[in-house]
PDB file of C-alpha atoms in Angstrom:
ATOM      1  CA  MET A   1      84.012  50.911  97.117  1.00 54.00           C
ATOM      2  CA  SER A   2      85.245  51.759  93.687  1.00 63.00           C
ATOM      3  CA  GLU A   3      86.805  55.196  93.763  1.00 69.00           C
ATOM      4  CA  ASN A   4      89.016  56.675  91.082  1.00 65.00           C
ATOM      5  CA  LEU A   5      92.190  57.731  92.882  1.00 67.00           C
ATOM      6  CA  VAL A   6      94.067  58.675  89.742  1.00 72.00           C
ATOM      7  CA  ARG A   7      92.808  61.671  87.817  1.00 68.00           C
ATOM      8  CA  LYS A   8      94.224  64.562  85.922  1.00 66.00           C
ATOM      9  CA  VAL A   9      94.165  67.713  88.049  1.00 62.00           C
ATOM     10  CA  GLY A  10      95.165  70.282  85.462  1.00 62.00           C
ATOM     11  CA  GLY A  11      97.272  70.882  82.443  1.00 62.00           C
ATOM     12  CA  ARG A  12      99.137  73.630  80.669  1.00 59.00           C
ATOM     13  CA  GLY A  13     100.349  73.836  77.121  1.00 65.00           C
ATOM     14  CA  GLN A  14     103.529  75.552  76.106  1.00 70.00           C
ATOM     15  CA  ASP A  15     103.138  79.331  76.249  1.00 77.00           C
ATOM     16  CA  ASN A  16     106.790  80.314  75.673  1.00 88.00           C
ATOM     17  CA  LEU A  17     106.780  82.588  78.746  1.00 93.00           C
ATOM     18  CA  ILE A  18     109.905  81.062  80.291  1.00 92.00           C
ATOM     19  CA  ALA A  19     112.886  81.712  77.987  1.00 91.00           C
ATOM     20  CA  GLY A  20     115.755  80.182  79.955  1.00 89.00           C
ATOM     21  CA  LEU A  21     116.833  78.466  83.135  1.00 90.00           C
ATOM     22  CA  PHE A  22     119.030  81.264  84.544  1.00 91.00           C
ATOM     23  CA  PRO A  23     118.300  83.239  86.574  1.00 93.00           C
ATOM     24  CA  ARG A  24     116.004  80.679  88.163  1.00 94.00           C
ATOM     25  CA  ALA A  25     112.278  81.383  88.172  1.00 94.00           C
ATOM     26  CA  PHE A  26     111.182  81.853  91.791  1.00 96.00           C
ATOM     27  CA  THR A  27     107.634  82.676  92.793  1.00 96.00           C
ATOM     28  CA  THR A  28     106.119  84.633  95.639  1.00 96.00           C
ATOM     29  CA  GLY A  29     102.651  85.408  96.927  1.00 97.00           C
ATOM     30  CA  ILE A  30     101.241  88.854  96.113  1.00 97.00           C
ATOM     31  CA  LYS A  31      97.913  90.718  96.226  1.00 97.00           C
ATOM     32  CA  ILE A  32      96.244  92.018  93.065  1.00 97.00           C
ATOM     33  CA  ALA A  33      94.395  95.329  93.517  1.00 96.00           C
ATOM     34  CA  ALA A  34      90.594  95.211  93.578  1.00 96.00           C
ATOM     35  CA  GLY A  35      88.955  95.926  90.252  1.00 95.00           C
ATOM     36  CA  ALA A  36      92.028  94.965  88.176  1.00 94.00           C
ATOM     37  CA  GLY A  37      89.908  92.555  86.131  1.00 94.00           C
ATOM     38  CA  MET A  38      90.953  89.251  84.558  1.00 96.00           C
ATOM     39  CA  LEU A  39      94.757  89.031  84.373  1.00 97.00           C
ATOM     40  CA  GLU A  40      96.533  86.401  82.307  1.00 96.00           C
ATOM     41  CA  ARG A  41      99.713  84.454  83.074  1.00 95.00           C
ATOM     42  CA  GLY A  42     102.664  86.557  81.882  1.00 96.00           C
ATOM     43  CA  THR A  43     101.189  89.939  82.837  1.00 98.00           C
ATOM     44  CA  VAL A  44     103.862  92.355  84.030  1.00 98.00           C
ATOM     45  CA  LEU A  45     102.765  93.751  87.372  1.00 98.00           C
ATOM     46  CA  SER A  46     103.451  97.128  88.896  1.00 96.00           C
ATOM     47  CA  ALA A  47     103.710  97.478  92.667  1.00 94.00           C
ATOM     48  CA  LYS A  48     101.495 100.146  94.223  1.00 93.00           C
ATOM     49  CA  GLU A  49     102.216 102.097  97.423  1.00 92.00           C
ATOM     50  CA  ASP A  50      99.508 100.173  99.317  1.00 93.00           C
ATOM     51  CA  GLY A  51     101.339  96.864  98.688  1.00 92.00           C
ATOM     52  CA  THR A  52      98.976  95.562  96.003  1.00 96.00           C
ATOM     53  CA  CYS A  53      99.864  95.085  92.338  1.00 97.00           C
ATOM     54  CA  GLU A  54      98.237  96.070  89.060  1.00 96.00           C
ATOM     55  CA  THR A  55      98.944  95.643  85.350  1.00 97.00           C
ATOM     56  CA  MET A  56     102.005  97.619  84.282  1.00 96.00           C
ATOM     57  CA  ALA A  57     101.082 100.941  82.643  1.00 95.00           C
ATOM     58  CA  ALA A  58     102.693 104.341  82.147  1.00 92.00           C
ATOM     59  CA  GLY A  59     103.987 105.729  85.444  1.00 91.00           C
ATOM     60  CA  GLY A  60     104.092 102.314  87.091  1.00 93.00           C
ATOM     61  CA  SER A  61     107.013 100.595  88.749  1.00 93.00           C
ATOM     62  CA  PRO A  62     107.422  97.046  87.340  1.00 96.00           C
ATOM     63  CA  ALA A  63     108.127  94.393  89.980  1.00 96.00           C
ATOM     64  CA  TYR A  64     106.672  90.968  89.095  1.00 97.00           C
ATOM     65  CA  ILE A  65     105.353  88.731  86.311  1.00 97.00           C
ATOM     66  CA  LEU A  66     102.086  86.921  87.003  1.00 97.00           C
ATOM     67  CA  ALA A  67     102.565  83.137  87.195  1.00 96.00           C
ATOM     68  CA  ALA A  68      98.923  82.046  86.902  1.00 95.00           C
ATOM     69  CA  PRO A  69      95.692  83.676  85.660  1.00 95.00           C
ATOM     70  CA  VAL A  70      93.654  85.517  88.275  1.00 96.00           C
ATOM     71  CA  ASP A  71      90.266  87.209  88.432  1.00 96.00           C
ATOM     72  CA  ALA A  72      90.473  90.457  90.398  1.00 95.00           C
ATOM     73  CA  SER A  73      87.200  91.898  89.132  1.00 94.00           C
ATOM     74  CA  GLY A  74      85.671  92.132  92.610  1.00 92.00           C
ATOM     75  CA  THR A  75      85.805  94.822  95.277  1.00 94.00           C
ATOM     76  CA  ALA A  76      88.537  93.196  97.366  1.00 95.00           C
ATOM     77  CA  ALA A  77      92.230  92.526  96.688  1.00 96.00           C
ATOM     78  CA  VAL A  78      92.918  88.974  95.492  1.00 96.00           C
ATOM     79  CA  ALA A  79      95.840  86.712  96.403  1.00 97.00           C
ATOM     80  CA  ALA A  80      97.967  85.557  93.461  1.00 97.00           C
ATOM     81  CA  VAL A  81     101.302  83.964  92.621  1.00 97.00           C
ATOM     82  CA  ALA A  82     103.925  85.901  90.677  1.00 97.00           C
ATOM     83  CA  TYR A  83     107.471  85.361  89.487  1.00 97.00           C
ATOM     84  CA  ARG A  84     109.941  87.423  91.497  1.00 97.00           C
ATOM     85  CA  SER A  85     112.853  86.341  89.303  1.00 97.00           C
ATOM     86  CA  GLY A  86     113.452  84.466  86.069  1.00 97.00           C
ATOM     87  CA  ASN A  87     114.305  84.632  82.376  1.00 97.00           C
ATOM     88  CA  PHE A  88     111.279  85.515  80.242  1.00 96.00           C
ATOM     89  CA  ASN A  89     110.355  85.898  76.589  1.00 94.00           C
ATOM     90  CA  PRO A  90     109.534  89.595  75.937  1.00 93.00           C
ATOM     91  CA  ARG A  91     107.004  88.591  73.243  1.00 92.00           C
ATOM     92  CA  ALA A  92     105.032  86.484  75.725  1.00 93.00           C
ATOM     93  CA  VAL A  93     104.531  89.102  78.459  1.00 96.00           C
ATOM     94  CA  MET A  94     101.577  91.491  78.598  1.00 95.00           C
ATOM     95  CA  VAL A  95     101.158  95.044  79.846  1.00 97.00           C
ATOM     96  CA  HIS A  96      98.253  97.516  79.929  1.00 95.00           C
ATOM     97  CA  GLU A  97      96.641  98.109  76.532  1.00 94.00           C
ATOM     98  CA  GLY A  98      98.407 100.918  74.668  1.00 94.00           C
ATOM     99  CA  TYR A  99     101.602 100.570  76.690  1.00 96.00           C
ATOM    100  CA  SER A 100     104.907  98.872  75.766  1.00 94.00           C
ATOM    101  CA  LEU A 101     107.726  97.919  78.110  1.00 94.00           C
ATOM    102  CA  THR A 102     110.542 100.447  77.883  1.00 95.00           C
ATOM    103  CA  ALA A 103     114.280  99.943  78.309  1.00 94.00           C
ATOM    104  CA  ALA A 104     113.939 101.648  81.712  1.00 95.00           C
ATOM    105  CA  ASP A 105     111.221  99.119  82.718  1.00 96.00           C
ATOM    106  CA  LYS A 106     113.492  96.241  81.745  1.00 96.00           C
ATOM    107  CA  ASP A 107     116.382  97.781  83.719  1.00 96.00           C
ATOM    108  CA  THR A 108     114.120  98.091  86.774  1.00 95.00           C
ATOM    109  CA  LEU A 109     113.073  94.439  86.446  1.00 96.00           C
ATOM    110  CA  ARG A 110     116.723  93.408  86.075  1.00 96.00           C
ATOM    111  CA  LYS A 111     117.282  94.651  89.650  1.00 93.00           C
ATOM    112  CA  TYR A 112     114.834  91.918  90.726  1.00 91.00           C
ATOM    113  CA  ASP A 113     116.644  89.270  88.619  1.00 96.00           C
ATOM    114  CA  ILE A 114     113.930  89.365  85.962  1.00 97.00           C
ATOM    115  CA  ILE A 115     115.542  89.403  82.542  1.00 97.00           C
ATOM    116  CA  PHE A 116     114.293  89.031  78.990  1.00 96.00           C
ATOM    117  CA  THR A 117     115.697  86.768  76.258  1.00 94.00           C
ATOM    118  CA  ASP A 118     114.130  87.053  72.838  1.00 88.00           C
ATOM    119  CA  MET A 119     112.981  83.694  71.455  1.00 78.00           C
ATOM    120  CA  LEU A 120     112.018  82.683  67.955  1.00 67.00           C
ATOM    121  CA  GLU A 121     108.326  81.824  67.721  1.00 60.00           C
ATOM    122  CA  ASP A 122     106.343  80.091  65.001  1.00 53.00           C
TER     123      ASP A 122
END
């Protein structure tokens, strides 16, 4: 009975998403709207009226930052994990193509204890 009980489960390189320790980065479970496609870690999410989330775009209400990649290409909402607070690098977050986070978006996120600290990147 030779079974390998020690193995690497997963790994993550540095992505510069987390910019600081305060406020603390807390996560929560959310649902991504059906048909949202492949979303990457660091995607700013907008909360919809039906309780699901989608990628932040014009007219949206920012609420979370996606903590892990998720595939929501199907016809049903998908469970995901998102940051509900934390200190993030604004250059490492993503929004809908053709959209940029505004000062008003950042103020809205600040109400949820999500702040942005610019970091130098190579």
